[in-house]
mmCIF file of N, CA and C in Angstrom:
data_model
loop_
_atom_site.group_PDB
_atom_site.id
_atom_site.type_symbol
_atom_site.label_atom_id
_atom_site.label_comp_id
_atom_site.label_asym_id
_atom_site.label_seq_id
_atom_site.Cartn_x
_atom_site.Cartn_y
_atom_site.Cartn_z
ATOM 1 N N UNK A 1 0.837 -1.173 0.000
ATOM 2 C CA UNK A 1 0.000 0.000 0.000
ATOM 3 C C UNK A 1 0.888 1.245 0.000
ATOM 4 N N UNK A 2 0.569 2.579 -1.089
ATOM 5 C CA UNK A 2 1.347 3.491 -1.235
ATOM 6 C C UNK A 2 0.801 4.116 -0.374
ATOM 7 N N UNK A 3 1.830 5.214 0.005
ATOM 8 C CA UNK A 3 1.353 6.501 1.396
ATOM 9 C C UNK A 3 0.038 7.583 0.721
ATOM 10 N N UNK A 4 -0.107 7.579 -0.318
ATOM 11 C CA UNK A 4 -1.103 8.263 -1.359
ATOM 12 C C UNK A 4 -1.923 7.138 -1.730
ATOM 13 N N UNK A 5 -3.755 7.361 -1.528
ATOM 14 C CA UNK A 5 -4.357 6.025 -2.546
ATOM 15 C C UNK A 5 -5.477 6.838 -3.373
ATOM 16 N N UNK A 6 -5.871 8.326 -3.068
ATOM 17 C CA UNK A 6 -6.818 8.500 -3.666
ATOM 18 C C UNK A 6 -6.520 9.870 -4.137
ATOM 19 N N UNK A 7 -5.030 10.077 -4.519
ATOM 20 C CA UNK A 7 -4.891 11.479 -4.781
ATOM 21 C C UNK A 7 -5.031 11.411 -6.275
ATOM 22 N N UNK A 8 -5.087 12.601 -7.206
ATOM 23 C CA UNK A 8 -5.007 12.496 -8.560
ATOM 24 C C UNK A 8 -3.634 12.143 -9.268
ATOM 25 N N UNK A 9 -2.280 12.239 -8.332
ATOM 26 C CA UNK A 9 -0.744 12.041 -8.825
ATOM 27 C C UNK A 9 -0.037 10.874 -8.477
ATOM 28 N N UNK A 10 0.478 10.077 -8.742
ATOM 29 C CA UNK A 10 1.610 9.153 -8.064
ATOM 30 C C UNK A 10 2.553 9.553 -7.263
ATOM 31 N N UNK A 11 2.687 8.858 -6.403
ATOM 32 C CA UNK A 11 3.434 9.618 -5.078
ATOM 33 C C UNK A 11 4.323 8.132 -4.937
ATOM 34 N N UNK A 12 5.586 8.113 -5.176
ATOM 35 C CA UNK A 12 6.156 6.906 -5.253
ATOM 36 C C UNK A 12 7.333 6.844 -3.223
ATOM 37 N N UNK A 13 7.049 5.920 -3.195
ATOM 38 C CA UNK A 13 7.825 6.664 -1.671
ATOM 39 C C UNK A 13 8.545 4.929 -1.460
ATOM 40 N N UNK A 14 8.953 4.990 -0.331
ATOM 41 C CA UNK A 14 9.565 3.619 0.004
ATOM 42 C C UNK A 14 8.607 2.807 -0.302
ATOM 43 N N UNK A 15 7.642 2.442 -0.270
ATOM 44 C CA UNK A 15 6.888 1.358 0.081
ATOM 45 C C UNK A 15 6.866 0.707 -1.234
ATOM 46 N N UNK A 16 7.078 1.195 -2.291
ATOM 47 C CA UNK A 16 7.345 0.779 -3.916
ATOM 48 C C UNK A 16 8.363 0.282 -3.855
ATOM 49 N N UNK A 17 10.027 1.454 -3.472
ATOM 50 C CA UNK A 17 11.350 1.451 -3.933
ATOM 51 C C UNK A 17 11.613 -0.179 -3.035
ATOM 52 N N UNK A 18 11.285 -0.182 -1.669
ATOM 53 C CA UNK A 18 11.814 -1.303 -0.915
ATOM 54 C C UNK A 18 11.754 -2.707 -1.410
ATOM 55 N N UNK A 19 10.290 -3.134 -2.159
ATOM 56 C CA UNK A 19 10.428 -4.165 -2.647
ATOM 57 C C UNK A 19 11.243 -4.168 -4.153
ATOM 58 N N UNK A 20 10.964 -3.352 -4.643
ATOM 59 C CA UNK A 20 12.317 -3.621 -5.891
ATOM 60 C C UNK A 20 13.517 -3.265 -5.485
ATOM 61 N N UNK A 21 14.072 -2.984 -4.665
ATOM 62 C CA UNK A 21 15.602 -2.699 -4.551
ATOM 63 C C UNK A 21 15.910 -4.457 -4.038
ATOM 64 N N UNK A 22 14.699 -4.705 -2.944
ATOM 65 C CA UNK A 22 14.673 -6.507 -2.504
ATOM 66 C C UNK A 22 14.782 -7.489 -3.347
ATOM 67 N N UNK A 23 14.135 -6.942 -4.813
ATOM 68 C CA UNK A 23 14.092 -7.994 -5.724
ATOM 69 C C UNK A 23 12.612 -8.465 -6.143
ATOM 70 N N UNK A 24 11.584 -8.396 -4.768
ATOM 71 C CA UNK A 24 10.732 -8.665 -4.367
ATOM 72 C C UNK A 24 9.289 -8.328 -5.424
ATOM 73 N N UNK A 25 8.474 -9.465 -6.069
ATOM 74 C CA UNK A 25 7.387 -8.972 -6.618
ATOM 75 C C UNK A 25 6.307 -7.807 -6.054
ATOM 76 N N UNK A 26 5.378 -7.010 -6.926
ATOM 77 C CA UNK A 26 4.772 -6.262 -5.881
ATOM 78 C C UNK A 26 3.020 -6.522 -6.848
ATOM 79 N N UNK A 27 2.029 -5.792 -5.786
ATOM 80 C CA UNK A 27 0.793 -5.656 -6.356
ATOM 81 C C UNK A 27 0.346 -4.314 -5.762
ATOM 82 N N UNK A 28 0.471 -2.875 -6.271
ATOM 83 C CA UNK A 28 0.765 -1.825 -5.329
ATOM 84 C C UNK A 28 -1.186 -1.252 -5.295
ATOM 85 N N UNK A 29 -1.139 -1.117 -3.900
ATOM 86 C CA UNK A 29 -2.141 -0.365 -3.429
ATOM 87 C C UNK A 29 -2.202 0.956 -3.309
ATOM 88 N N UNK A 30 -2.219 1.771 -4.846
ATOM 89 C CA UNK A 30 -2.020 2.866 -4.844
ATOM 90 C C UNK A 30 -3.482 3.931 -5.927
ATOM 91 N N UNK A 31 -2.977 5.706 -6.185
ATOM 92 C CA UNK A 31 -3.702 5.606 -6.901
ATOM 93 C C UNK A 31 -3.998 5.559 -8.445
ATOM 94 N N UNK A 32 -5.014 5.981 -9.089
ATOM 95 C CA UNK A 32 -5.345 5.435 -10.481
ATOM 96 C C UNK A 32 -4.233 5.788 -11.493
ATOM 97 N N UNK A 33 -3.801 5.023 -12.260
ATOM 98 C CA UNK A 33 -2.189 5.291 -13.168
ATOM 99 C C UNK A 33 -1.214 5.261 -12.414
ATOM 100 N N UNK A 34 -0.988 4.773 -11.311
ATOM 101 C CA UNK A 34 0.188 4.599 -10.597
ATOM 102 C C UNK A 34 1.063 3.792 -11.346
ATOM 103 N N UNK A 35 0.542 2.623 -12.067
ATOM 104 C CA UNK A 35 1.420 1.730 -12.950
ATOM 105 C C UNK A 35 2.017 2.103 -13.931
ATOM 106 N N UNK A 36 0.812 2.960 -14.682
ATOM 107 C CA UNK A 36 1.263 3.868 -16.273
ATOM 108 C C UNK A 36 2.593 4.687 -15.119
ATOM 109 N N UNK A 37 2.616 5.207 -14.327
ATOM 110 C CA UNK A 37 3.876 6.390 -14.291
ATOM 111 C C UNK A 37 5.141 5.523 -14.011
ATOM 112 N N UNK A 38 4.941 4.584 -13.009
ATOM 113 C CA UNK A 38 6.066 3.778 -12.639
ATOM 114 C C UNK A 38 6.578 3.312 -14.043
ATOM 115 N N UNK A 39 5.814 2.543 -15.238
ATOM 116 C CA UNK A 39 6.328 2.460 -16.894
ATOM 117 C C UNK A 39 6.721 3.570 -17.136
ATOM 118 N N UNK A 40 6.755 4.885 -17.049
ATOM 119 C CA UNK A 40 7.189 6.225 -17.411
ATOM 120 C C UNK A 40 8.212 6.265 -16.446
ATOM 121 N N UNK A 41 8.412 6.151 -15.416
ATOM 122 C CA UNK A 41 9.571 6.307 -15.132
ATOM 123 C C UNK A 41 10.820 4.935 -15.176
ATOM 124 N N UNK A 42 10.354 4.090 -16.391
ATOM 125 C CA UNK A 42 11.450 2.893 -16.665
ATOM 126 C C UNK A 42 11.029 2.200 -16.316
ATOM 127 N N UNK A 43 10.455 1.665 -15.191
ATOM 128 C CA UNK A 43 9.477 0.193 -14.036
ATOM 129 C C UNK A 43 9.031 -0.713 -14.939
ATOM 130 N N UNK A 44 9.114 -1.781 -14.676
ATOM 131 C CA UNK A 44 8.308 -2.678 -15.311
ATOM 132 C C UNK A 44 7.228 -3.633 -14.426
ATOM 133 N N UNK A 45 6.305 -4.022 -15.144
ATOM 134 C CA UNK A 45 5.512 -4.427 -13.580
ATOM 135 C C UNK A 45 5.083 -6.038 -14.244
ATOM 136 N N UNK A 46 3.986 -6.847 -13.287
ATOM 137 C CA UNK A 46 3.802 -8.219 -14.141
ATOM 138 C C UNK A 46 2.330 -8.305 -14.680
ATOM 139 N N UNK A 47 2.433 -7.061 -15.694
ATOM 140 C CA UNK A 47 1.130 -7.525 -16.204
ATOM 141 C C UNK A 47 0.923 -8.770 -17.339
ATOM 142 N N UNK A 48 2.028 -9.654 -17.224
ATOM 143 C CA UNK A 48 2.467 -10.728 -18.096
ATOM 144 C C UNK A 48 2.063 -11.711 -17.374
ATOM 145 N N UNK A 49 1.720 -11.286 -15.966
ATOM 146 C CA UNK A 49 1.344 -12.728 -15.328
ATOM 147 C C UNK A 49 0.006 -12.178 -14.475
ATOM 148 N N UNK A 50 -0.304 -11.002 -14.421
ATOM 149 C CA UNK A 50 -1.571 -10.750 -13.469
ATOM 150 C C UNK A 50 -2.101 -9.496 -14.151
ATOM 151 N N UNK A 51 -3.475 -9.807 -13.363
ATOM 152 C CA UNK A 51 -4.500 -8.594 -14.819
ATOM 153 C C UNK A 51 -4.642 -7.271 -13.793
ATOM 154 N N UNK A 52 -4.074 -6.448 -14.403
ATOM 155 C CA UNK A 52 -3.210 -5.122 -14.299
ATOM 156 C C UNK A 52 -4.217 -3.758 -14.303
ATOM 157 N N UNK A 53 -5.177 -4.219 -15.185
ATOM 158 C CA UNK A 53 -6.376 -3.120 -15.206
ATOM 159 C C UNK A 53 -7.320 -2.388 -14.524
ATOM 160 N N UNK A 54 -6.710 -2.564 -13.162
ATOM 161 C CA UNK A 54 -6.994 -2.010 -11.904
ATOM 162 C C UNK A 54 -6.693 -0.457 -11.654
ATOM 163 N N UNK A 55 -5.399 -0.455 -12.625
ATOM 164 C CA UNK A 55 -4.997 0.596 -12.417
ATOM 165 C C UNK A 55 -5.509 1.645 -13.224
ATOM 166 N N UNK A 56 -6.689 1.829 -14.169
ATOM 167 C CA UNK A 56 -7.372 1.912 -15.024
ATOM 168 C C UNK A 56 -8.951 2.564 -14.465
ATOM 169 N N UNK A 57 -9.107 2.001 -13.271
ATOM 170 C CA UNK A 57 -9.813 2.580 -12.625
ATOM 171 C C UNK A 57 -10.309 3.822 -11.903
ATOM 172 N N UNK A 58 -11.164 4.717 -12.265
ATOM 173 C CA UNK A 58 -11.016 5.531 -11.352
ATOM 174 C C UNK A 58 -11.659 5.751 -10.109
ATOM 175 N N UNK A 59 -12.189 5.307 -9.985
ATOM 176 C CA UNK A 59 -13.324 4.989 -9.025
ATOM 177 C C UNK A 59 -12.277 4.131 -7.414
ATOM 178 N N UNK A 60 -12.455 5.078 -6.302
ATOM 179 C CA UNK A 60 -11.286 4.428 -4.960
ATOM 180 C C UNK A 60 -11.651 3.006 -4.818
ATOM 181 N N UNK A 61 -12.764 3.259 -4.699
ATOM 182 C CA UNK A 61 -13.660 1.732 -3.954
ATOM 183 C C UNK A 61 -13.434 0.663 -4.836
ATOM 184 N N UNK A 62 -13.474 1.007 -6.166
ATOM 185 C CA UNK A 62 -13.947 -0.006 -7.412
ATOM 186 C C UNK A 62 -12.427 -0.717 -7.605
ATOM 187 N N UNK A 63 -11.306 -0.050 -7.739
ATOM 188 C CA UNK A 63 -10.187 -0.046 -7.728
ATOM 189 C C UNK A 63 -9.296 -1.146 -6.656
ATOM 190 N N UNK A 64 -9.804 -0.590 -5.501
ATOM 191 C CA UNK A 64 -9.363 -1.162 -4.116
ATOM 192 C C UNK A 64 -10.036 -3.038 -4.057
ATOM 193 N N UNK A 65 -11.525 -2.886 -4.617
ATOM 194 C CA UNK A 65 -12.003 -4.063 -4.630
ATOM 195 C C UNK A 65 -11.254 -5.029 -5.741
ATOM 196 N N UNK A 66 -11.030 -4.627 -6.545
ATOM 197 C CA UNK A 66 -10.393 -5.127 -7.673
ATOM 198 C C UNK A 66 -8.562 -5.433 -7.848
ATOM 199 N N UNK A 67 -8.119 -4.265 -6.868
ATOM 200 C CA UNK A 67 -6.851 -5.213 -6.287
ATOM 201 C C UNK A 67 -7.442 -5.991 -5.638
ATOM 202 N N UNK A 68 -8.055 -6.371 -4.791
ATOM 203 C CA UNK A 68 -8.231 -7.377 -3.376
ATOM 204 C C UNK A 68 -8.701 -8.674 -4.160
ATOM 205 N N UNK A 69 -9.656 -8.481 -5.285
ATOM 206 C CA UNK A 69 -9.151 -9.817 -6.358
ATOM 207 C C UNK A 69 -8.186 -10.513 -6.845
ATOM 208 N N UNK A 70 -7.586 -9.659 -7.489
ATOM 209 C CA UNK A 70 -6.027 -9.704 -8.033
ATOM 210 C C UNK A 70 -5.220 -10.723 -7.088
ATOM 211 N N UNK A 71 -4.912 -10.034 -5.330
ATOM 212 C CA UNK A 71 -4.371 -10.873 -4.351
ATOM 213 C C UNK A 71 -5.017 -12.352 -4.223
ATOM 214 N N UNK A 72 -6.487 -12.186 -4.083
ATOM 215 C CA UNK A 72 -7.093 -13.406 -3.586
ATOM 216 C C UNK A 72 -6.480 -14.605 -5.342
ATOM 217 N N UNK A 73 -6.769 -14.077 -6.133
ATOM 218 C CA UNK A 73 -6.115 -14.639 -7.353
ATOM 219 C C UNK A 73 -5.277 -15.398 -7.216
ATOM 220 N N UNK A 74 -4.129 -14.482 -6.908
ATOM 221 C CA UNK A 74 -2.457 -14.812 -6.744
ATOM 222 C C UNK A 74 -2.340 -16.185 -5.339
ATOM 223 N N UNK A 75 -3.382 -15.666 -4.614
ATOM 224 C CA UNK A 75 -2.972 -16.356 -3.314
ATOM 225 C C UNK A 75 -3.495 -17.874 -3.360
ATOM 226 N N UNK A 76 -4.447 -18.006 -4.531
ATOM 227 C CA UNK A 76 -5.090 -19.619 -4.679
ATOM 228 C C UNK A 76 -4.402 -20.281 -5.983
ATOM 229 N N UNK A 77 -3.147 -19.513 -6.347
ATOM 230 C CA UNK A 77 -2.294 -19.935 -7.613
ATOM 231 C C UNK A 77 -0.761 -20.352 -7.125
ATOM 232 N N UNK A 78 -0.262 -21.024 -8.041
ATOM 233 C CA UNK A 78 1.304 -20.899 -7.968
ATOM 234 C C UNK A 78 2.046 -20.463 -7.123
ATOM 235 N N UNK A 79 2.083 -19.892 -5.817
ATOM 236 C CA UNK A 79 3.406 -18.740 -6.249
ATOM 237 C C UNK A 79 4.933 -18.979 -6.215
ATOM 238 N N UNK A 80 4.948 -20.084 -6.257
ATOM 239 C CA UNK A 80 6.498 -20.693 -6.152
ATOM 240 C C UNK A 80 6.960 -20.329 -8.065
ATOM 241 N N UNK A 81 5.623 -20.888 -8.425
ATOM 242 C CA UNK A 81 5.786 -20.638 -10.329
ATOM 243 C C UNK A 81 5.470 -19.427 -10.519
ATOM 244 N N UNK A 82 4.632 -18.639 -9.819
ATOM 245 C CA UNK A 82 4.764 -16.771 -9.906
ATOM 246 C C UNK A 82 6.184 -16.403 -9.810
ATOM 247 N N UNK A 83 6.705 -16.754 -8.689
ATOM 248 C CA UNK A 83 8.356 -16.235 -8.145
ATOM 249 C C UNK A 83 9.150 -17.043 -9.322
ATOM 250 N N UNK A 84 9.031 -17.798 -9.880
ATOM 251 C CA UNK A 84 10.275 -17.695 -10.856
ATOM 252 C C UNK A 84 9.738 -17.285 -12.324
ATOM 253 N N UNK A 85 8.202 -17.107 -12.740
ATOM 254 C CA UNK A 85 8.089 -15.938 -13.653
ATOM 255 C C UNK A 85 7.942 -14.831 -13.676
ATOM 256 N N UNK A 86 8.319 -14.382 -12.689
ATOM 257 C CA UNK A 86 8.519 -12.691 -12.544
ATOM 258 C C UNK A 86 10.018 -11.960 -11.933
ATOM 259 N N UNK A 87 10.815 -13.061 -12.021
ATOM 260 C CA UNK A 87 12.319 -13.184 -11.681
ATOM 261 C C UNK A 87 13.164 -11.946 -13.030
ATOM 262 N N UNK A 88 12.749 -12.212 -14.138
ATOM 263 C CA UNK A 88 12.930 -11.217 -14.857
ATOM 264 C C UNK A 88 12.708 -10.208 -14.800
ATOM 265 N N UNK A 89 11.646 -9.740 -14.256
ATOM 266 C CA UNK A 89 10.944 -8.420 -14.400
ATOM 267 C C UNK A 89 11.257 -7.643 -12.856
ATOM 268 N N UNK A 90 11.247 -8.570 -11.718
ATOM 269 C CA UNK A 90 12.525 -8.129 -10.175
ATOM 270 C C UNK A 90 14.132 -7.662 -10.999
ATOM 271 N N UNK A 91 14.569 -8.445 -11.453
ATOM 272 C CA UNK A 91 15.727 -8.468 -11.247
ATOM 273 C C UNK A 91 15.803 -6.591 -12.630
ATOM 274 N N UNK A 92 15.522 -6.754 -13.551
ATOM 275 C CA UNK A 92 15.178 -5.124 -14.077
ATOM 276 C C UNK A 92 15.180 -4.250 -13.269
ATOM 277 N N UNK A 93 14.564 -4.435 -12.843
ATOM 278 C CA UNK A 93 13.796 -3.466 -11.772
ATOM 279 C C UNK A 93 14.910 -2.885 -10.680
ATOM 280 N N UNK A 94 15.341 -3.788 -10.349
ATOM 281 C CA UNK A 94 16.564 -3.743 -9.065
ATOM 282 C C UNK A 94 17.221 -2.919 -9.905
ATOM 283 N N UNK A 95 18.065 -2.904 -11.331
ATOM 284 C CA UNK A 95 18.857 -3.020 -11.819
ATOM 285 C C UNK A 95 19.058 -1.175 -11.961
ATOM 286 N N UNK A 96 17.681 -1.035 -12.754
ATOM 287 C CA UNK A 96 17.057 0.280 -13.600
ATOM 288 C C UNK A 96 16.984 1.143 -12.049
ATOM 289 N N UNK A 97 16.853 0.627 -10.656
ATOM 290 C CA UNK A 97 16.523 1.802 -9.438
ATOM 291 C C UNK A 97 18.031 1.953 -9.077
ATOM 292 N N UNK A 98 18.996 0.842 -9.160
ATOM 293 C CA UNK A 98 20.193 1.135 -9.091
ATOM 294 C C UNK A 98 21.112 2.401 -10.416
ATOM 295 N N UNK A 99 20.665 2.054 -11.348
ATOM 296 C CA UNK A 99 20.955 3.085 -12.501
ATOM 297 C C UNK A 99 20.396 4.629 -12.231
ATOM 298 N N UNK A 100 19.511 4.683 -11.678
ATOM 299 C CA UNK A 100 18.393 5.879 -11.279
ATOM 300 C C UNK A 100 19.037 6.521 -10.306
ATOM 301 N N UNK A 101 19.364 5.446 -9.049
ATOM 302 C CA UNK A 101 19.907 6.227 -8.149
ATOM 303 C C UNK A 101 21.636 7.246 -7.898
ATOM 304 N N UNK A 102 22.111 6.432 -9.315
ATOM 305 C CA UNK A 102 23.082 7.066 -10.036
ATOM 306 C C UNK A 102 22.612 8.078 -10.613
ATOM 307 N N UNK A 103 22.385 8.310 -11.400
ATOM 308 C CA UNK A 103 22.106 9.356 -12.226
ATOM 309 C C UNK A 103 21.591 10.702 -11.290
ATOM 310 N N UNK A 104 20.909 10.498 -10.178
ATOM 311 C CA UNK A 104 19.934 11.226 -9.401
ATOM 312 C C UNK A 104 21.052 11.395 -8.687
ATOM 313 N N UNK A 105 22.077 10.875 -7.716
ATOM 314 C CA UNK A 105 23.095 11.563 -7.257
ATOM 315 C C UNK A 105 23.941 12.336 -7.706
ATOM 316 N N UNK A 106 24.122 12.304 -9.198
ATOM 317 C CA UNK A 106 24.929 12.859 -10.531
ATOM 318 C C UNK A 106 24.842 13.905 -10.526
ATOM 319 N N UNK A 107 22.974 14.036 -10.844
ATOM 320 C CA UNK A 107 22.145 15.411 -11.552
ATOM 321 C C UNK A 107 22.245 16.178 -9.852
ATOM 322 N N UNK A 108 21.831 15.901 -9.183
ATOM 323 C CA UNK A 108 21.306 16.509 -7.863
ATOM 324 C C UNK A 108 21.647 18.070 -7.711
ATOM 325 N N UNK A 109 22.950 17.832 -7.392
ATOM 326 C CA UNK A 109 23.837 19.132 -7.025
ATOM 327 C C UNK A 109 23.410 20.237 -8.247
ATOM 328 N N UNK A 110 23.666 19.809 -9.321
ATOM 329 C CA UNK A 110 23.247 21.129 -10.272
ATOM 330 C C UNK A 110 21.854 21.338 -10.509
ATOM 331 N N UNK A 111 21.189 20.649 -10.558
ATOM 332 C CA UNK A 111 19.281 20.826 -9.973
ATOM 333 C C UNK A 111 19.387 21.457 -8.950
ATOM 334 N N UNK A 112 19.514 21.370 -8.101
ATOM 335 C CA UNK A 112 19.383 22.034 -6.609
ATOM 336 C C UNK A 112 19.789 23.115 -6.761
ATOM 337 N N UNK A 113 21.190 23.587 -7.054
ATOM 338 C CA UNK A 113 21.308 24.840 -7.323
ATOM 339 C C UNK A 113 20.591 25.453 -8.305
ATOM 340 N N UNK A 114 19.873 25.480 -9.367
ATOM 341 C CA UNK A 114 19.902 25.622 -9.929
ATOM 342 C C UNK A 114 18.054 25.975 -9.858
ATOM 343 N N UNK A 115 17.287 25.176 -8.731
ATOM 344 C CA UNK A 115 16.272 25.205 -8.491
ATOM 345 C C UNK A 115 16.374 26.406 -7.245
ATOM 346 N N UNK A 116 17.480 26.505 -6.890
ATOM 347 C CA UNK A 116 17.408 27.653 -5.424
ATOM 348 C C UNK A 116 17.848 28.655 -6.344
ATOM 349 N N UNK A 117 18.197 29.164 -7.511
ATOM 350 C CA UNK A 117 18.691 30.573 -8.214
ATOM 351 C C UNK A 117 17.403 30.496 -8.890
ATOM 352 N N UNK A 118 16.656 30.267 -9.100
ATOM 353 C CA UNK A 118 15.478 30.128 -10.063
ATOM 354 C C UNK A 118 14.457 30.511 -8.814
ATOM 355 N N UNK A 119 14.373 30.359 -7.809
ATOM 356 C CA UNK A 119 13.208 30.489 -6.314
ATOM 357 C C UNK A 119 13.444 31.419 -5.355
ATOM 358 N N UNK A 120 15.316 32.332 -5.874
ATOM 359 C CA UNK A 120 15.310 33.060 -4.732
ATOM 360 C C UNK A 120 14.941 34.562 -5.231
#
């Protein structure tokens, strides 16, 4: 569950970054297009193995009920055969937040300045 579930923006905070830096599959309890932005920002998610169109929703309630399918889904299936078809799409993931977090220590310093001469 993201710290944001019914705002109009994606608000990406630990509760995303922790399981992909882990490796760890996710099913995020967040709000509507949270998935489309995480794909915009590089993410890849498993809509190759679970139906994804939740995020599609706009409606809190309709949304929320429709993850809680999704889980109950997952939880009467596989998941030993979930965890090694979505081993590809963890291990990306790890890979692309490690690349990110490069780049973002890179850029930082001249953003920052650059955002405080522009605000003062």
């Amino acid at each position: 569950s993201e710290t944001v579930f019914d705002y109009p923006y994606s608000l990406r905070s630990e509760k995303i970054y922790k399981p992909i830096a882990m490796g760890h599959p996710f099913v995020v309890v967040a709000n509507c297009g949270f998935y489309r932005d995480l794909h915009h920002a590089g993410f890849q998610t498993f809509g190759h193995l679970i139906d994804e169109s939740f995020d599609l929703i706009d409606n809190n309630q309709d949304r929320l009920d429709r993850i809680a399918q999704v889980v109950q889904d997952l939880c009467k299936s596989d998941l030993a055969e979930f965890l090694v078809a979505s081993r590809a799409v963890t291990k990306y993931n790890q890979q692309h937040l490690a690349a990110e977090g490069i780049r973002i220590f890179r850029e930082f310093p001249d953003r920052f300045v650059n955002f405080i001469q522009s605000n003062l």
